[in-house]
Coordinates of C-alpha atoms in Angstrom, one line a residue:
M71 CA 9.4 -5.9 -21.0
G72 CA 7.9 -8.3 -18.2
K73 CA 9.6 -11.9 -17.1
E74 CA 6.4 -13.7 -18.5
Y75 CA 6.5 -11.9 -21.8
L76 CA 5.9 -15.1 -23.6
I77 CA 2.8 -15.8 -22.0
Q78 CA 1.5 -12.4 -22.0
E79 CA 2.6 -10.7 -24.8
K80 CA 1.0 -10.8 -28.4
P81 CA 2.2 -14.2 -30.1
L82 CA 3.9 -12.8 -33.1
K83 CA 5.5 -9.6 -31.0
A84 CA 6.6 -11.9 -28.3
L85 CA 8.2 -14.8 -31.0
I86 CA 10.3 -11.7 -32.7
V87 CA 11.6 -9.9 -29.6
F88 CA 12.2 -13.9 -28.1
A89 CA 13.9 -14.7 -31.3
L90 CA 15.6 -11.7 -32.8
P91 CA 18.5 -12.2 -29.4
M92 CA 19.1 -15.9 -30.0
I93 CA 19.2 -15.7 -34.2
I94 CA 22.2 -13.2 -33.3
G95 CA 24.0 -15.2 -30.9
N96 CA 23.8 -17.8 -33.3
L97 CA 25.3 -16.1 -35.9
F98 CA 28.0 -15.1 -34.0
Q99 CA 28.4 -18.7 -33.0
Q100 CA 28.3 -19.8 -37.0
F101 CA 30.5 -16.7 -38.1
Y102 CA 33.5 -17.8 -36.0
T103 CA 32.8 -21.6 -37.0
M104 CA 33.1 -19.9 -40.9
V105 CA 35.8 -17.9 -39.7
D106 CA 37.7 -20.8 -38.4
S107 CA 37.2 -22.4 -42.2
M108 CA 38.2 -19.2 -43.8
V109 CA 41.6 -18.6 -41.9
V110 CA 42.9 -22.1 -42.7
G111 CA 41.8 -22.0 -46.0
R112 CA 43.3 -18.8 -46.9
F113 CA 46.9 -19.2 -44.9
V114 CA 46.9 -22.8 -44.6
G115 CA 45.4 -23.9 -48.0
E116 CA 42.5 -25.6 -49.0
Q117 CA 44.3 -29.3 -47.6
A118 CA 43.8 -27.2 -44.4
L119 CA 40.4 -26.7 -45.0
A120 CA 39.4 -30.2 -46.3
A121 CA 40.6 -31.3 -43.1
V122 CA 38.7 -28.9 -41.1
G123 CA 35.8 -30.3 -42.8
A124 CA 36.3 -33.9 -42.6
S125 CA 35.7 -33.4 -39.1
Y126 CA 33.0 -30.7 -39.3
S127 CA 30.2 -33.2 -39.6
L128 CA 31.1 -35.1 -36.4
T129 CA 31.6 -32.1 -34.2
T130 CA 28.1 -30.8 -35.3
V131 CA 26.8 -33.8 -33.7
F132 CA 28.3 -33.2 -30.3
I133 CA 26.9 -29.5 -30.8
S134 CA 23.6 -30.9 -31.9
I135 CA 23.5 -33.2 -28.4
A136 CA 24.7 -30.3 -26.1
I137 CA 21.5 -27.8 -28.2
G138 CA 19.3 -30.4 -28.3
G139 CA 19.4 -31.8 -24.4
G140 CA 20.1 -28.3 -23.0
V141 CA 16.7 -27.5 -25.4
G142 CA 14.9 -30.7 -23.8
A143 CA 15.8 -29.8 -20.7
S144 CA 14.6 -26.0 -20.5
V145 CA 10.7 -27.5 -21.6
I146 CA 10.5 -28.8 -18.2
T147 CA 12.1 -25.6 -16.9
S148 CA 9.9 -23.7 -18.8
Q149 CA 6.5 -25.7 -17.7
Y150 CA 7.7 -25.4 -14.2
F151 CA 8.4 -21.5 -15.1
G152 CA 5.1 -20.8 -16.6
A153 CA 3.5 -22.5 -13.3
R154 CA 5.6 -20.2 -11.1
N155 CA 6.6 -24.0 -9.5
Y156 CA 10.2 -21.9 -8.6
G157 CA 11.2 -24.7 -6.3
K158 CA 11.2 -27.4 -8.8
M159 CA 12.1 -25.4 -11.5
K160 CA 15.4 -24.9 -9.8
A161 CA 15.6 -28.8 -9.3
S162 CA 15.4 -29.4 -13.0
V163 CA 18.3 -27.1 -13.2
R164 CA 20.5 -28.2 -11.2
T165 CA 20.0 -32.3 -12.6
A166 CA 19.9 -30.5 -15.8
L167 CA 23.8 -29.2 -15.3
T168 CA 24.9 -32.3 -13.3
A169 CA 23.6 -34.7 -16.0
F170 CA 25.4 -33.0 -18.8
V171 CA 28.5 -31.9 -17.7
V172 CA 29.2 -35.6 -16.6
L173 CA 27.8 -36.6 -20.2
S174 CA 30.3 -34.4 -22.0
V175 CA 33.3 -35.9 -20.0
I176 CA 32.4 -39.4 -20.8
L177 CA 32.0 -38.2 -24.7
G178 CA 35.0 -36.3 -24.3
G179 CA 37.5 -39.2 -23.1
F180 CA 35.9 -41.2 -25.7
G181 CA 36.9 -39.0 -28.8
L182 CA 40.3 -38.0 -27.3
L183 CA 40.7 -41.9 -27.3
F184 CA 39.6 -42.8 -31.0
S185 CA 39.8 -39.2 -32.7
R186 CA 42.2 -40.5 -35.2
Q187 CA 40.0 -44.0 -36.1
I188 CA 37.2 -42.0 -36.2
M189 CA 38.5 -40.2 -39.7
V190 CA 39.7 -43.3 -40.7
W191 CA 36.6 -44.9 -40.8
L192 CA 35.0 -41.7 -42.1
N193 CA 37.2 -42.4 -45.5
T194 CA 38.9 -39.1 -44.9
P195 CA 41.6 -38.3 -47.2
G196 CA 44.9 -39.5 -46.6
E197 CA 47.1 -36.2 -47.0
A198 CA 43.9 -34.5 -44.7
L199 CA 44.1 -36.9 -41.7
F200 CA 46.8 -36.0 -39.5
Q201 CA 45.1 -32.5 -39.5
A202 CA 41.9 -34.1 -38.8
A203 CA 42.5 -35.9 -36.6
E204 CA 44.5 -33.3 -34.7
Y205 CA 41.6 -30.9 -34.5
L206 CA 39.4 -33.5 -33.3
R207 CA 41.6 -34.4 -30.3
I208 CA 41.7 -30.3 -29.3
Y209 CA 38.0 -30.1 -30.0
F210 CA 37.6 -32.9 -27.4
L211 CA 39.5 -31.4 -24.9
G212 CA 36.8 -28.2 -25.0
L213 CA 33.5 -30.5 -24.8
P214 CA 32.8 -29.8 -21.1
F215 CA 32.8 -26.3 -21.7
L216 CA 30.6 -26.7 -24.8
F217 CA 28.2 -28.2 -22.9
M218 CA 27.9 -26.4 -20.1
Y219 CA 27.7 -23.2 -22.1
N220 CA 24.7 -24.3 -24.4
I221 CA 23.0 -26.3 -21.3
L222 CA 22.8 -22.1 -19.8
S223 CA 21.2 -20.5 -22.8
S224 CA 19.1 -23.2 -22.6
M225 CA 18.4 -22.5 -19.4
F226 CA 18.5 -18.3 -19.8
N227 CA 15.8 -18.6 -22.9
A228 CA 13.4 -20.9 -20.6
L229 CA 13.0 -17.9 -18.3
G230 CA 12.7 -15.6 -21.1
K231 CA 16.3 -14.2 -20.9
S232 CA 17.6 -14.9 -24.1
R233 CA 19.1 -11.3 -24.1
I234 CA 22.2 -13.1 -21.6
P235 CA 23.4 -15.6 -23.8
L236 CA 23.5 -13.1 -26.8
Y237 CA 25.9 -10.4 -25.1
L238 CA 28.2 -13.7 -24.1
L239 CA 28.5 -14.8 -27.5
I240 CA 29.5 -12.0 -29.2
F241 CA 32.4 -11.4 -26.6
S242 CA 33.2 -15.5 -27.2
S243 CA 33.0 -15.4 -31.0
V244 CA 35.0 -11.7 -31.3
F245 CA 38.0 -13.5 -29.0
N246 CA 37.8 -16.3 -30.8
M247 CA 38.2 -15.0 -34.2
V248 CA 41.0 -13.1 -33.0
L249 CA 42.6 -16.0 -31.5
D250 CA 42.1 -17.6 -34.9
V251 CA 44.1 -14.4 -36.5
I252 CA 47.0 -15.0 -33.5
L253 CA 46.9 -18.3 -33.5
V254 CA 47.1 -19.6 -37.6
K255 CA 48.2 -16.5 -39.4
N256 CA 51.0 -14.9 -37.0
A257 CA 51.9 -18.3 -34.6
G258 CA 51.8 -20.5 -37.6
M259 CA 49.5 -22.9 -35.5
G260 CA 48.1 -24.4 -38.7
V261 CA 44.6 -26.9 -38.1
A262 CA 45.4 -26.9 -34.3
G263 CA 45.1 -22.9 -34.0
V264 CA 41.6 -22.8 -35.0
A265 CA 40.6 -26.1 -32.3
W266 CA 42.8 -24.1 -29.3
A267 CA 41.0 -21.0 -30.2
T268 CA 37.9 -22.3 -29.9
L269 CA 38.4 -24.0 -26.5
I270 CA 39.5 -21.1 -24.8
A271 CA 37.4 -19.0 -26.0
Q272 CA 34.0 -21.5 -25.2
G273 CA 36.1 -21.8 -21.4
I274 CA 35.9 -18.3 -20.7
S275 CA 32.3 -18.1 -22.0
A276 CA 30.8 -21.5 -20.1
A277 CA 32.8 -20.2 -16.6
C278 CA 31.3 -16.6 -17.3
S279 CA 27.8 -18.0 -17.8
F280 CA 28.1 -20.6 -14.8
M281 CA 28.5 -16.6 -12.9
I282 CA 25.6 -15.0 -14.3
F283 CA 22.9 -17.8 -13.9
L284 CA 23.9 -18.2 -10.2
R285 CA 23.3 -15.0 -9.9
E286 CA 20.0 -15.1 -11.9
M287 CA 18.8 -17.8 -9.8
K288 CA 19.0 -15.9 -6.7
K289 CA 16.0 -13.9 -7.7
Y290 CA 13.4 -16.7 -7.3
E291 CA 11.8 -17.7 -4.2
G292 CA 11.5 -22.0 -3.9
N293 CA 11.9 -24.4 -1.6
E294 CA 14.2 -26.3 -2.4
S295 CA 17.0 -28.3 -1.1
R296 CA 20.6 -28.5 -2.2
Q297 CA 20.9 -31.7 -4.1
L298 CA 22.8 -31.7 -7.2
F299 CA 20.9 -34.1 -9.0
Y300 CA 16.7 -35.6 -8.5
R301 CA 16.0 -38.5 -10.5
D302 CA 12.3 -37.7 -11.3
E303 CA 13.5 -35.1 -12.7
F304 CA 15.8 -36.6 -15.2
F305 CA 13.6 -39.4 -16.1
N306 CA 11.1 -36.4 -17.2
M307 CA 13.8 -34.5 -19.2
T308 CA 15.3 -37.2 -20.7
R309 CA 12.0 -38.5 -22.0
I310 CA 12.2 -34.7 -23.6
A311 CA 15.3 -34.5 -24.2
L312 CA 16.6 -37.9 -26.3
P313 CA 14.0 -36.9 -29.0
S314 CA 15.3 -33.4 -28.7
I315 CA 18.5 -34.6 -29.0
L316 CA 17.7 -36.7 -32.4
Q317 CA 15.8 -33.8 -33.5
Q318 CA 18.6 -31.7 -33.3
S319 CA 21.4 -33.9 -34.7
T320 CA 19.0 -35.1 -37.6
V321 CA 21.3 -33.3 -40.3
S322 CA 24.5 -33.7 -38.1
I323 CA 24.0 -37.3 -37.9
G324 CA 23.1 -37.5 -41.8
M325 CA 26.1 -35.4 -42.8
M326 CA 27.9 -37.8 -41.0
L327 CA 27.1 -40.7 -42.2
V328 CA 27.2 -38.9 -45.8
Q329 CA 30.7 -37.8 -45.4
S330 CA 32.6 -41.1 -46.1
V331 CA 30.6 -40.4 -49.6
V332 CA 31.8 -37.1 -50.1
N333 CA 35.2 -38.1 -48.9
S334 CA 35.8 -40.4 -51.8
F335 CA 35.3 -37.7 -54.2
G336 CA 38.8 -36.5 -52.9
T337 CA 40.0 -33.3 -51.5
E338 CA 39.1 -30.9 -53.9
M339 CA 35.1 -31.7 -53.8
L340 CA 35.5 -32.0 -50.2
A341 CA 37.0 -28.4 -49.6
G342 CA 34.1 -27.2 -52.0
F343 CA 31.4 -29.2 -50.0
S344 CA 32.6 -28.2 -46.5
A345 CA 32.4 -24.6 -47.5
G346 CA 29.1 -24.7 -49.2
M347 CA 28.2 -26.4 -45.6
R348 CA 29.7 -23.3 -43.5
V349 CA 27.5 -21.3 -45.5
E350 CA 24.2 -23.4 -45.1
S351 CA 25.0 -23.4 -41.6
I352 CA 24.5 -19.5 -41.3
C353 CA 21.4 -19.8 -43.3
V354 CA 19.4 -22.9 -41.3
V355 CA 20.3 -20.3 -37.8
P356 CA 16.9 -18.6 -38.2
M357 CA 15.6 -21.5 -38.4
A358 CA 17.1 -23.9 -36.0
A359 CA 15.9 -20.2 -33.2
M360 CA 12.1 -20.3 -34.4
G361 CA 12.1 -24.3 -33.7
N362 CA 13.5 -23.3 -30.0
V363 CA 11.8 -20.8 -29.5
M364 CA 8.3 -22.5 -30.6
S365 CA 9.5 -24.9 -27.7
S366 CA 10.1 -22.3 -25.0
Y367 CA 6.5 -20.2 -25.8
T368 CA 4.4 -23.7 -26.4
A369 CA 5.8 -25.0 -22.8
Q370 CA 5.5 -21.2 -21.2
N371 CA 1.7 -21.2 -22.3
I372 CA 0.7 -24.8 -21.8
G373 CA 2.1 -24.5 -18.4
A374 CA 0.0 -21.5 -17.6
G375 CA -3.1 -23.4 -19.6
R376 CA -3.0 -20.4 -22.6
Y377 CA -3.4 -23.0 -25.4
D378 CA -5.2 -20.6 -27.2
R379 CA -1.9 -19.0 -27.5
V380 CA 0.2 -22.0 -28.7
R381 CA -2.2 -21.4 -31.7
Q382 CA -1.8 -17.8 -32.1
G383 CA 2.1 -18.3 -31.9
Y384 CA 2.3 -21.6 -34.8
R385 CA 0.4 -19.2 -37.2
A386 CA 2.7 -16.3 -36.6
G387 CA 5.3 -18.6 -36.8
Y388 CA 4.6 -19.0 -40.5
A389 CA 4.8 -15.6 -41.3
I390 CA 8.3 -15.5 -39.6
V391 CA 9.5 -18.5 -41.5
F392 CA 8.4 -17.5 -45.2
S393 CA 10.0 -13.9 -44.1
F394 CA 13.5 -15.4 -43.8
A395 CA 13.5 -17.6 -46.4
A396 CA 12.8 -15.0 -49.2
L397 CA 15.7 -13.2 -48.0
L398 CA 17.7 -16.4 -47.7
C399 CA 16.7 -17.2 -51.5
L400 CA 17.4 -13.5 -52.4
W401 CA 20.9 -13.8 -50.7
L402 CA 22.0 -17.2 -52.2
E403 CA 21.2 -16.6 -55.6
T404 CA 22.9 -13.3 -56.4
C405 CA 26.0 -14.1 -53.8
Y406 CA 27.0 -17.6 -54.3
G407 CA 29.9 -17.4 -55.8
P408 CA 31.8 -14.8 -53.4
L409 CA 30.6 -16.8 -50.6
I410 CA 32.3 -19.5 -51.7
G411 CA 35.3 -17.4 -53.2
L412 CA 35.7 -16.4 -48.8
F413 CA 36.8 -19.6 -48.4
L414 CA 38.9 -21.1 -50.9
G415 CA 40.6 -17.4 -52.0
E416 CA 42.4 -16.8 -54.6
E417 CA 44.1 -20.3 -55.3
G418 CA 41.2 -22.4 -54.9
S419 CA 41.0 -25.5 -57.3
A420 CA 38.0 -25.0 -60.2
G421 CA 36.7 -28.7 -58.4
A422 CA 36.5 -27.2 -55.3
F423 CA 34.7 -24.0 -56.2
Q424 CA 32.2 -25.7 -58.6
T425 CA 31.5 -28.0 -56.1
G426 CA 30.7 -25.3 -53.6
T427 CA 28.3 -22.8 -55.5
G428 CA 26.8 -25.8 -57.0
Y429 CA 25.5 -27.0 -53.5
L430 CA 24.4 -22.9 -52.3
K431 CA 22.4 -22.0 -55.5
F432 CA 20.4 -25.8 -55.5
I433 CA 19.7 -25.1 -51.4
G434 CA 18.7 -21.6 -51.3
W435 CA 15.4 -22.1 -52.9
F436 CA 14.5 -24.8 -49.9
F437 CA 14.7 -23.4 -46.7
V438 CA 11.4 -22.4 -46.3
L439 CA 10.8 -26.6 -46.3
I440 CA 13.4 -26.2 -42.6
G441 CA 11.4 -23.8 -41.3
L442 CA 8.3 -25.3 -41.3
K443 CA 9.8 -28.2 -40.0
M444 CA 11.6 -26.4 -37.4
I445 CA 8.5 -24.4 -35.8
T446 CA 6.4 -27.7 -36.6
D447 CA 8.1 -29.8 -34.4
G448 CA 9.1 -26.7 -31.9
V449 CA 5.2 -26.9 -30.9
L450 CA 5.2 -30.6 -30.2
R451 CA 8.4 -30.5 -28.5
G452 CA 7.0 -28.4 -26.0
A453 CA 4.3 -29.9 -25.4
G454 CA 6.2 -32.6 -24.5
D455 CA 4.4 -35.0 -27.8
M456 CA 7.5 -36.9 -28.7
T457 CA 5.9 -40.4 -30.2
M458 CA 5.4 -38.7 -34.1
F459 CA 8.3 -36.3 -33.4
T460 CA 10.6 -38.6 -33.1
V461 CA 9.6 -41.0 -35.8
A462 CA 9.4 -37.6 -38.4
N463 CA 13.4 -36.9 -37.8
L464 CA 14.2 -40.7 -38.2
V465 CA 12.4 -40.7 -41.6
N466 CA 14.4 -37.5 -42.7
L467 CA 17.7 -38.8 -41.2
A468 CA 16.8 -41.8 -43.3
I469 CA 15.5 -40.7 -46.6
R470 CA 18.9 -38.2 -46.7
V471 CA 21.3 -41.3 -45.6
V472 CA 19.7 -43.4 -48.2
I473 CA 19.5 -41.1 -51.4
A474 CA 23.4 -39.8 -50.7
V475 CA 24.6 -43.4 -50.5
T476 CA 22.9 -44.9 -53.1
C477 CA 22.8 -42.1 -55.4
A478 CA 25.8 -40.3 -55.3
P479 CA 28.5 -42.5 -55.9
K480 CA 26.3 -43.2 -59.6
W481 CA 25.4 -39.7 -60.5
G482 CA 27.5 -37.5 -58.6
I483 CA 28.4 -35.6 -55.4
S484 CA 25.4 -32.8 -56.4
F485 CA 23.0 -36.2 -55.1
V486 CA 23.8 -35.4 -51.5
W487 CA 22.4 -32.3 -51.0
M488 CA 19.5 -32.8 -53.4
A489 CA 18.2 -35.2 -50.7
V490 CA 18.2 -32.4 -48.0
P491 CA 14.8 -30.9 -49.3
V492 CA 13.0 -34.1 -50.0
G493 CA 14.0 -35.4 -46.0
W494 CA 13.0 -31.6 -44.7
L495 CA 9.6 -32.0 -46.1
A496 CA 9.0 -35.0 -45.0
N497 CA 9.2 -34.0 -41.5
Y498 CA 7.6 -31.2 -41.8
L499 CA 4.8 -33.3 -43.2
I500 CA 4.8 -36.1 -40.8
S501 CA 5.3 -33.1 -37.8
Y502 CA 2.2 -31.6 -39.1
S503 CA -0.1 -34.2 -39.3
E504 CA 0.7 -34.8 -35.7
Y505 CA -0.4 -31.2 -34.7
R506 CA -3.2 -31.2 -36.3
T507 CA -4.6 -34.6 -34.3
G508 CA -4.6 -31.7 -31.3
K509 CA -2.9 -34.3 -28.6
W510 CA -0.3 -31.3 -28.2
R511 CA -3.6 -29.5 -27.4
R512 CA -5.1 -32.7 -24.4
G513 CA -1.7 -32.6 -22.9
E514 CA -0.9 -35.9 -24.3
G515 CA 3.1 -37.0 -23.7
S516 CA 3.2 -33.4 -21.6
Y517 CA 5.4 -33.7 -18.7
G518 CA 5.1 -30.8 -17.4
Y519 CA 2.3 -28.8 -15.0
H520 CA -0.2 -27.6 -16.7
G521 CA -0.9 -24.3 -14.3
T522 CA -0.5 -23.4 -10.9

């Protein structure tokens, strides 16, 4: 299939072909984080699972910054690519890589200094505090690798090369899983073992991604200097990337803000909730991937002046999302017990098991809402129509935090996950209302080039 298939192929086919490698790759990425939890839960204990879970919401914030920044930056790259302005495209790529690598070093340094204090602020149970802080410190050492890999993956996707990051991620995931078992089970390194396994695997993957990307860039001719950073390109990317980071981070930031509520229920419920979150993260993958696909698809077609294809692709996205949601609901409603058992093992406590299964039985019915939210947000982001996009995601975050913080302490931990679909629905309705105005089609707020 040609390099411009997002512009030329039938929308449904183009979206599916582009999305599948991204979904498979993201599933592998989530699987190895699941293996982290399963290995420590089974071979170290429920307390270790709680420690990894206590830091999970914080680590996903940084992952979301990397992914959201990459997706936002790739919108500009996609628009230049669609307009065949390869000189500007290369300038945007170098600017994005430079900016986000510098940002990752700054954030990593901050995390190294304040890992333990952050866990204290989140009310991490005392028996899990040391292990959680230890996990975080090692995680922050590898933050530059995480950022580089995710930015490069987004750039590959912007060029329609979604299979390249897939192959790299499969290698990284399998390698990480093997290291998990070696370092935790065989070497007895405990929580630190899964952290080091992730750092090593991500470092190798980031280095390979960079070398392959340099080779890909040589295929596109354009008049550009060797300058690493362009101020104008940076400001254009920032106007897209910041709301995109917010959108990608909404779930993670919300979970971090309510993590202290969950932690207050003790180690057992924290362990069960952590297991449930790991399974939910798998379920969200196809929906999040569809949102990112819609961004690249919309940006490329706007860059080529094909506004009609954007509407067609958005309608095709509905069919894909509803199909995924039905499969996910069926899976969770029939397998919630064995799924939680993978993490807790035979020695897991009744409180942890009840919390995890209660979470999955409820949330399984509502993934269609996050799917609709993601594809609608994707169109707005791809068009650069960011104002209501940002408002919608802030409303989503506010609803989840307010319900969890005010209701869970009074009526039980289940209100933490009951707030989730309410936030998703509100986000979708606001974003869809903005889509219906047609501002994205008129180019309002779009920062790319429409046409050659």
